[in-house]
């Protein structure tokens, strides 16, 4: 793994060399260096070294793009390019993204900042950049054809505006969107309040919700997919590849989520209740907030969730659509619940020696068994906790709350050590054994149709 510090040391040279290929020497002298990160680990918060002070966010499995100040303007350089993203250990996807990753780096600015963002296109087709949710001059809105021509391959455009409203935003292309967003082109944007004391929290996590359709064994997403995605991701990562959100007990925590997938996601926290304190339109006035443990985030929406992390533990945090907490292979599998597969298994193993019967008692056995998988794919559910398999994939992670975690420490503290007597326990069982009817489908019995349609269109 390359640390960000190491990467930044080498970034200047690598960036200039890479830039020279596509931009003229004159333009190159004017452009900020290209900073690129390929590591999928969550990076420490980026402390502002120039410009106005703010409380930085932490991007789950991502990073914040450094800037340079030039005549009072905050200048960033985004490079649209093909990237390889590790979705979780064991699977890599060939995506399109920015500065080495998908999603691209988070951009953090302060309310009132004049911002100039250079966008260089290294894709095989034209692109553009739309600054989702921002107040800006119409010509900076990044809609190809409508407000600007596309940025052709090898070309660089500059966007410039004043970050007017503090809040939570996103960026993504508004050019061949169906392809470019299905390929992972998107990023997070946070405009911090001018006064760092406004809406201050101790920890401020951000991530985008996105989804991919990648066949087991393949590397490139199918871009025509509308609903049948099989990899449901936070920042292009699936569990167990999603970092835990590490929190000191008693911290006030904010989690900002933007949804750039093609369906809504009810985001759910365990053990705490949160308030939605921010939406697409800015901060929610305190009088208009109510407590929730699940909030639905529709397509194109941003939400800021806030809570006091007072209960120590490893708390689940996930999308509540159960198919969204499973990985590839979860979809075209017929429901076999209650179906005796012994004979079927013998017959099929004659044809397919690796065939394994599954699902007779539910799908949990899938998480336990070591199924042979094609190269470059992930088990449907995985991840190990201290009590065994977590039986989750996709949009699932944890909020790990502990006493004594230092201010900017985001390292995984390991499994929660439960105080004695605070874990659910097994009770001595003196009940008679479970009796089931021997045969329910024979003469006059109940016929149970267990096989559901294979179509998976309803999310
Ligand atoms: Cu979901």
Coordinates of C-alpha atoms and ligand atoms in Angstrom, one line a residue:
X1 CA 0.0 0.0 0.0
X2 CA 1.3 3.4 -0.9
X3 CA 0.6 6.0 1.8
X4 CA -0.8 9.3 0.7
X5 CA 2.3 11.1 2.0
X6 CA 4.5 8.9 -0.1
X7 CA 2.3 9.4 -3.1
X8 CA 2.3 13.2 -2.7
X9 CA 6.1 13.2 -2.6
X10 CA 6.1 11.5 -6.0
X11 CA 3.0 13.1 -7.4
X12 CA 4.6 16.3 -8.6
X13 CA 7.0 14.6 -11.0
X14 CA 4.6 11.9 -12.1
X15 CA 1.9 14.5 -12.6
X16 CA 4.0 16.8 -14.7
X17 CA 5.3 13.9 -16.9
X18 CA 1.8 12.6 -17.4
X19 CA 0.4 16.1 -18.1
X20 CA 2.9 16.8 -20.8
X21 CA 1.4 14.2 -23.0
X22 CA -1.9 16.0 -23.5
X23 CA -1.5 19.7 -22.7
X24 CA 0.8 22.3 -24.3
X25 CA 3.9 23.5 -22.4
X26 CA 2.3 26.9 -21.9
X27 CA -0.9 25.5 -20.5
X28 CA 1.1 23.0 -18.4
X29 CA 2.9 25.8 -16.7
X30 CA -0.5 27.3 -15.7
X31 CA -2.2 24.1 -14.6
X32 CA -2.0 22.8 -11.0
X33 CA -0.1 19.5 -10.6
X34 CA -2.0 16.3 -11.0
X35 CA -2.3 14.5 -7.7
X36 CA -3.4 10.9 -7.9
X37 CA -4.1 8.2 -5.4
X38 CA -4.8 4.5 -6.2
X39 CA -5.0 3.2 -2.6
X40 CA -8.5 2.3 -1.5
X41 CA -7.9 2.8 2.2
X42 CA -9.6 5.7 4.0
X43 CA -7.2 8.5 4.2
X44 CA -6.7 10.8 7.2
X45 CA -8.6 14.1 7.1
X46 CA -7.0 16.8 4.9
X47 CA -6.0 19.7 7.2
X48 CA -6.4 23.0 5.4
X49 CA -2.9 24.5 5.1
X50 CA -3.9 27.5 3.1
X51 CA -7.2 29.5 2.8
X52 CA -9.8 29.8 5.4
X53 CA -9.9 27.2 8.3
X54 CA -12.6 24.5 8.4
X55 CA -13.3 21.2 10.1
X56 CA -12.3 18.6 7.4
X57 CA -14.4 15.5 6.5
X58 CA -13.3 11.9 6.2
X59 CA -14.1 10.2 2.9
X60 CA -14.9 6.5 3.4
X61 CA -12.3 4.5 1.4
X62 CA -11.3 7.8 -0.2
X63 CA -9.4 11.1 0.1
X64 CA -9.6 14.9 -0.3
X65 CA -8.1 16.6 -3.2
X66 CA -5.4 19.2 -2.3
X67 CA -5.5 22.6 -3.9
X68 CA -3.3 25.5 -4.6
X69 CA -4.1 29.2 -3.9
X70 CA -3.5 31.4 -6.9
X71 CA -4.3 35.1 -6.6
X72 CA -7.0 34.4 -4.0
X73 CA -8.6 31.6 -6.0
X74 CA -8.6 28.0 -4.8
X75 CA -7.5 25.9 -7.7
X76 CA -8.1 22.1 -8.1
X77 CA -7.2 19.8 -10.9
X78 CA -9.4 16.8 -11.7
X79 CA -8.4 14.3 -14.4
X80 CA -11.1 12.0 -15.9
X81 CA -9.4 8.7 -16.7
X82 CA -9.8 4.9 -16.7
X83 CA -9.0 3.5 -13.2
X84 CA -8.8 0.2 -11.5
X85 CA -10.8 0.1 -8.3
X86 CA -10.6 -2.8 -5.8
X87 CA -14.2 -3.3 -4.8
X88 CA -13.1 -5.5 -1.9
X89 CA -10.1 -7.8 -1.4
X90 CA -10.5 -10.4 -4.2
X91 CA -12.1 -8.3 -6.8
X92 CA -11.0 -5.4 -9.0
X93 CA -13.2 -3.5 -11.4
X94 CA -12.1 -1.5 -14.5
X95 CA -13.9 1.7 -14.0
X96 CA -13.7 5.4 -15.1
X97 CA -13.0 7.9 -12.4
X98 CA -10.9 10.8 -11.4
X99 CA -7.2 11.1 -10.3
X100 CA -6.7 7.4 -9.9
X101 CA -9.9 6.4 -8.2
X102 CA -13.6 6.0 -8.5
X103 CA -15.2 7.9 -6.9
X104 CA -12.9 10.8 -7.5
X105 CA -11.4 12.7 -4.5
X106 CA -13.6 14.8 -2.3
X107 CA -13.4 18.5 -2.9
X108 CA -13.6 20.7 0.3
X109 CA -14.0 24.4 0.2
X110 CA -15.4 27.2 2.4
X111 CA -18.5 29.2 1.9
X112 CA -17.4 32.3 0.0
X113 CA -14.3 30.8 -1.6
X114 CA -13.7 31.6 -5.3
X115 CA -13.0 28.2 -6.7
X116 CA -11.4 27.2 -10.1
X117 CA -11.5 23.6 -11.1
X118 CA -9.5 22.4 -14.1
X119 CA -11.0 19.2 -15.6
X120 CA -8.6 17.3 -18.0
X121 CA -10.2 14.5 -20.0
X122 CA -8.2 11.3 -20.6
X123 CA -11.1 9.2 -21.5
X124 CA -11.8 7.8 -25.0
X125 CA -14.9 10.1 -25.4
X126 CA -15.9 13.6 -24.5
X127 CA -17.0 14.5 -21.0
X128 CA -18.1 17.4 -18.8
X129 CA -18.5 18.3 -15.2
X130 CA -21.7 19.1 -13.5
X131 CA -21.5 20.6 -9.9
X132 CA -24.6 18.9 -8.5
X133 CA -26.6 21.2 -6.1
X134 CA -24.4 24.4 -6.5
X135 CA -25.5 27.9 -7.1
X136 CA -23.3 29.1 -10.0
X137 CA -23.4 31.0 -13.3
X138 CA -25.4 29.0 -15.8
X139 CA -22.3 28.5 -18.1
X140 CA -20.5 26.7 -15.3
X141 CA -23.2 24.1 -14.8
X142 CA -21.5 21.5 -17.1
X143 CA -24.3 20.2 -19.2
X144 CA -22.9 19.3 -22.6
X145 CA -24.8 20.9 -25.5
X146 CA -26.9 23.0 -23.1
X147 CA -24.2 25.1 -21.3
X148 CA -20.9 24.1 -22.9
X149 CA -19.5 21.8 -25.6
X150 CA -18.1 18.5 -24.4
X151 CA -14.5 18.4 -23.2
X152 CA -12.8 16.3 -26.0
X153 CA -10.2 13.6 -25.2
X154 CA -6.9 15.3 -24.3
X155 CA -8.5 18.7 -23.6
X156 CA -8.8 20.6 -20.4
X157 CA -11.6 23.0 -19.4
X158 CA -11.7 25.3 -16.4
X159 CA -14.8 25.9 -14.2
X160 CA -14.9 28.9 -11.9
X161 CA -17.5 30.1 -9.4
X162 CA -18.0 31.2 -5.8
X163 CA -19.1 28.5 -3.4
X164 CA -22.1 30.3 -2.2
X165 CA -24.0 28.0 0.1
X166 CA -22.5 25.8 2.8
X167 CA -23.6 22.2 2.5
X168 CA -23.2 18.8 0.9
X169 CA -22.8 18.4 -2.9
X170 CA -21.6 16.1 -5.6
X171 CA -19.9 16.3 -8.9
X172 CA -20.5 14.0 -12.0
X173 CA -20.4 14.3 -15.8
X174 CA -23.4 15.6 -17.7
X175 CA -22.2 14.0 -20.9
X176 CA -23.1 10.4 -22.0
X177 CA -24.3 10.1 -18.4
X178 CA -25.6 6.6 -18.7
X179 CA -22.1 5.3 -19.6
X180 CA -20.0 7.6 -17.5
X181 CA -21.9 7.2 -14.3
X182 CA -22.3 3.5 -14.7
X183 CA -18.5 3.4 -15.1
X184 CA -18.0 5.2 -11.8
X185 CA -17.5 8.9 -12.6
X186 CA -18.6 10.9 -9.6
X187 CA -17.2 12.6 -6.5
X188 CA -18.2 14.3 -3.3
X189 CA -18.1 18.0 -2.6
X190 CA -18.4 19.7 0.8
X191 CA -18.7 23.5 1.2
X192 CA -17.9 24.2 4.8
X193 CA -19.5 27.1 6.7
X194 CA -17.5 30.4 6.9
X195 CA -17.5 30.1 10.7
X196 CA -16.0 26.8 11.6
X197 CA -18.2 26.8 14.8
X198 CA -21.4 26.6 12.7
X199 CA -22.8 23.1 12.8
X200 CA -19.5 21.8 14.1
X201 CA -19.2 18.0 14.8
X202 CA -16.4 15.8 16.1
X203 CA -16.4 13.5 13.1
X204 CA -17.8 14.1 9.7
X205 CA -17.8 11.1 7.3
X206 CA -18.8 11.3 3.6
X207 CA -19.5 8.7 0.9
X208 CA -21.5 8.3 -2.3
X209 CA -23.9 5.5 -2.9
X210 CA -23.4 3.8 -6.3
X211 CA -23.9 0.5 -7.9
X212 CA -22.4 -1.7 -10.6
X213 CA -23.4 -4.6 -12.8
X214 CA -20.3 -6.8 -13.2
X215 CA -20.7 -10.4 -14.2
X216 CA -18.8 -12.9 -12.0
X217 CA -15.4 -13.2 -13.6
X218 CA -15.7 -10.0 -15.6
X219 CA -13.9 -6.6 -14.9
X220 CA -16.0 -4.0 -16.7
X221 CA -19.5 -2.9 -15.6
X222 CA -22.4 -3.4 -18.0
X223 CA -23.4 0.1 -18.8
X224 CA -26.9 -0.6 -20.2
X225 CA -28.2 -2.0 -16.9
X226 CA -31.1 0.0 -15.5
X227 CA -32.1 -1.9 -12.3
X228 CA -30.3 -5.3 -12.3
X229 CA -27.1 -4.2 -10.5
X230 CA -25.3 -6.9 -8.6
X231 CA -22.8 -4.9 -6.7
X232 CA -24.3 -2.3 -4.3
X233 CA -21.5 0.0 -3.1
X234 CA -20.5 2.8 -0.8
X235 CA -17.9 4.7 -2.7
X236 CA -17.4 1.9 -5.1
X237 CA -16.6 -0.6 -2.3
X238 CA -18.6 -3.5 -1.0
X239 CA -18.5 -5.2 2.5
X240 CA -16.1 -6.3 3.8
X241 CA -14.2 -3.8 1.7
X242 CA -15.9 -0.8 3.3
X243 CA -14.0 0.9 6.1
X244 CA -15.6 1.0 9.5
X245 CA -16.5 4.5 10.8
X246 CA -14.4 4.8 13.9
X247 CA -15.7 7.1 16.6
X248 CA -14.8 8.2 20.1
X249 CA -17.6 7.5 22.6
X250 CA -19.5 10.8 23.2
X251 CA -18.5 12.3 19.8
X252 CA -21.1 14.2 17.8
X253 CA -21.0 12.4 14.4
X254 CA -22.2 13.4 11.0
X255 CA -22.5 11.0 8.1
X256 CA -23.1 12.7 4.7
X257 CA -24.4 10.5 2.0
X258 CA -25.1 11.3 -1.7
X259 CA -27.0 8.8 -3.9
X260 CA -25.8 8.5 -7.5
X261 CA -27.2 5.0 -8.1
X262 CA -30.4 4.3 -10.0
X263 CA -32.6 3.5 -7.0
X264 CA -33.4 4.7 -3.5
X265 CA -31.6 3.4 -0.4
X266 CA -33.1 3.3 3.1
X267 CA -30.0 3.9 5.2
X268 CA -30.2 2.4 8.6
X269 CA -28.2 2.7 11.8
X270 CA -28.2 0.3 14.8
X271 CA -28.1 1.3 18.5
X272 CA -28.6 5.1 18.0
X273 CA -31.1 7.5 16.4
X274 CA -30.1 10.3 14.1
X275 CA -31.5 13.5 12.8
X276 CA -31.4 14.5 9.2
X277 CA -29.6 17.9 9.6
X278 CA -28.9 18.6 6.0
X279 CA -30.5 17.9 2.6
X280 CA -29.8 18.9 -1.0
X281 CA -31.0 22.4 -0.2
X282 CA -28.7 23.1 2.8
X283 CA -29.1 22.8 6.6
X284 CA -32.5 21.7 8.0
X285 CA -33.6 24.2 10.7
X286 CA -33.6 22.5 14.2
X287 CA -37.4 23.0 14.5
X288 CA -37.9 20.9 11.4
X289 CA -35.9 17.8 12.4
X290 CA -37.1 14.6 13.8
X291 CA -35.3 11.5 15.1
X292 CA -35.1 8.4 12.9
X293 CA -33.1 5.2 12.6
X294 CA -33.6 4.8 8.9
X295 CA -33.8 7.5 6.2
X296 CA -34.6 6.9 2.6
X297 CA -32.2 8.6 0.2
X298 CA -33.6 9.0 -3.2
X299 CA -31.7 9.1 -6.5
X300 CA -29.8 12.3 -6.8
X301 CA -30.3 13.3 -3.2
X302 CA -27.8 14.2 -0.4
X303 CA -28.5 13.8 3.3
X304 CA -26.5 14.7 6.4
X305 CA -27.3 12.4 9.3
X306 CA -26.2 13.4 12.8
X307 CA -26.1 11.6 16.1
X308 CA -24.3 11.5 19.5
X309 CA -22.3 8.3 19.6
X310 CA -23.0 7.5 23.2
X311 CA -23.3 3.7 23.1
X312 CA -20.0 1.8 22.7
X313 CA -19.9 -1.2 20.4
X314 CA -19.7 -2.3 16.8
X315 CA -22.9 -1.1 15.3
X316 CA -24.2 -2.1 11.9
X317 CA -24.8 0.7 9.4
X318 CA -26.3 -0.4 6.1
X319 CA -28.9 -0.1 3.4
X320 CA -32.1 -1.8 4.5
X321 CA -33.0 -3.3 1.2
X322 CA -31.7 -6.8 1.9
X323 CA -30.6 -7.5 -1.7
X324 CA -28.4 -4.5 -1.4
X325 CA -26.4 -6.2 1.4
X326 CA -25.5 -9.0 -0.9
X327 CA -22.9 -9.3 -3.7
X328 CA -23.0 -10.8 -7.2
X329 CA -24.6 -14.2 -7.6
X330 CA -27.4 -13.2 -5.3
X331 CA -29.8 -12.6 -8.1
X332 CA -30.4 -15.3 -10.6
X333 CA -30.5 -18.1 -7.9
X334 CA -33.9 -19.7 -7.6
X335 CA -35.4 -19.9 -4.1
X336 CA -34.7 -23.4 -2.9
X337 CA -36.0 -22.9 0.7
X338 CA -37.4 -26.3 1.8
X339 CA -36.4 -28.1 -1.4
X340 CA -34.7 -31.4 -0.8
X341 CA -31.7 -31.3 -3.1
X342 CA -30.0 -34.6 -2.4
X343 CA -31.0 -36.4 -5.6
X344 CA -30.6 -33.2 -7.7
X345 CA -27.1 -32.8 -6.4
X346 CA -26.0 -36.3 -7.4
X347 CA -27.4 -35.9 -10.9
X348 CA -25.9 -32.5 -11.4
X349 CA -22.5 -33.4 -10.1
X350 CA -22.3 -35.9 -12.9
X351 CA -22.4 -33.0 -15.3
X352 CA -20.8 -30.3 -13.1
X353 CA -18.3 -31.8 -10.6
X354 CA -18.2 -28.6 -8.6
X355 CA -22.0 -28.2 -8.2
X356 CA -23.1 -27.6 -4.6
X357 CA -26.6 -27.7 -3.4
X358 CA -27.5 -24.6 -1.6
X359 CA -30.3 -22.7 -0.1
X360 CA -32.3 -25.6 1.3
X361 CA -32.3 -24.1 4.8
X362 CA -31.9 -20.5 3.8
X363 CA -28.9 -18.8 2.3
X364 CA -26.7 -18.5 5.4
X365 CA -24.9 -21.6 4.5
X366 CA -23.6 -19.7 1.4
X367 CA -21.6 -17.5 3.7
X368 CA -20.0 -20.4 5.6
X369 CA -19.1 -22.7 2.7
X370 CA -16.0 -22.2 0.6
X371 CA -17.7 -22.3 -2.7
X372 CA -15.5 -22.4 -5.8
X373 CA -15.8 -18.9 -7.3
X374 CA -14.8 -17.6 -10.7
X375 CA -11.7 -15.4 -10.7
X376 CA -12.4 -11.8 -9.8
X377 CA -15.7 -12.1 -8.1
X378 CA -16.8 -12.0 -4.5
X379 CA -18.9 -14.3 -2.4
X380 CA -22.5 -13.3 -2.1
X381 CA -22.1 -12.5 1.6
X382 CA -19.0 -12.5 3.7
X383 CA -17.0 -10.7 6.3
X384 CA -16.0 -12.2 9.6
X385 CA -17.0 -10.9 13.0
X386 CA -15.9 -12.2 16.4
X387 CA -18.9 -14.6 16.5
X388 CA -18.5 -15.9 13.0
X389 CA -19.7 -14.9 9.5
X390 CA -21.5 -11.6 9.3
X391 CA -23.4 -12.9 6.3
X392 CA -23.5 -9.5 4.6
X393 CA -22.1 -8.0 1.4
X394 CA -22.8 -4.8 -0.6
X395 CA -23.9 -1.7 1.3
X396 CA -22.9 -2.7 4.8
X397 CA -20.4 -1.4 7.3
X398 CA -20.0 -0.6 11.0
X399 CA -19.8 2.4 13.3
X400 CA -17.2 1.4 15.9
X401 CA -17.6 3.4 19.0
X402 CA -15.0 3.2 21.7
X403 CA -13.8 5.2 24.7
X404 CA -10.5 7.0 24.4
X405 CA -10.1 7.3 20.6
X406 CA -7.9 10.3 19.9
X407 CA -9.2 13.2 17.9
X408 CA -8.0 12.4 14.4
X409 CA -7.5 8.6 14.9
X410 CA -9.6 6.6 12.4
X411 CA -7.8 3.3 12.7
X412 CA -9.9 0.2 13.1
X413 CA -9.9 -0.6 16.9
X414 CA -10.7 -4.3 16.3
X415 CA -13.7 -6.2 17.7
X416 CA -15.7 -4.7 20.5
X417 CA -15.0 -6.3 23.9
X418 CA -18.5 -6.7 25.4
X419 CA -18.8 -6.2 29.2
X420 CA -19.7 -9.4 31.0
X421 CA -23.4 -10.2 30.8
X422 CA -24.2 -7.9 27.8
X423 CA -24.2 -10.5 25.0
X424 CA -27.3 -12.5 24.0
X425 CA -26.9 -15.9 25.5
X426 CA -28.2 -19.4 24.7
X427 CA -30.8 -20.7 27.1
X428 CA -31.0 -24.3 28.2
X429 CA -33.6 -25.9 25.9
X430 CA -36.1 -28.3 27.5
X431 CA -38.6 -28.1 24.6
X432 CA -39.7 -31.1 22.6
X433 CA -38.0 -31.5 19.2
X434 CA -39.5 -29.6 16.3
X435 CA -41.9 -31.8 14.4
X436 CA -42.6 -31.1 10.7
X437 CA -45.2 -32.9 8.5
X438 CA -43.3 -35.7 6.8
X439 CA -44.6 -35.1 3.3
X440 CA -46.6 -32.1 2.3
X441 CA -47.0 -32.5 -1.4
X442 CA -48.2 -36.1 -1.6
X443 CA -51.8 -37.1 -2.3
X444 CA -54.1 -34.5 -1.0
X445 CA -51.3 -32.6 0.8
X446 CA -50.4 -28.9 0.4
X447 CA -48.6 -28.2 -2.8
X448 CA -46.0 -25.5 -2.2
X449 CA -44.6 -23.6 -5.2
X450 CA -41.3 -22.4 -3.9
X451 CA -39.6 -21.4 -7.1
X452 CA -40.0 -17.7 -7.7
X453 CA -39.6 -16.0 -11.0
X454 CA -35.9 -15.4 -11.7
X455 CA -36.6 -11.9 -12.9
X456 CA -35.1 -9.4 -10.5
X457 CA -36.6 -6.1 -11.7
X458 CA -38.1 -4.8 -8.5
X459 CA -35.8 -2.8 -6.2
Ligands
LIG1 CU1 -30.0 0.0 -1.0

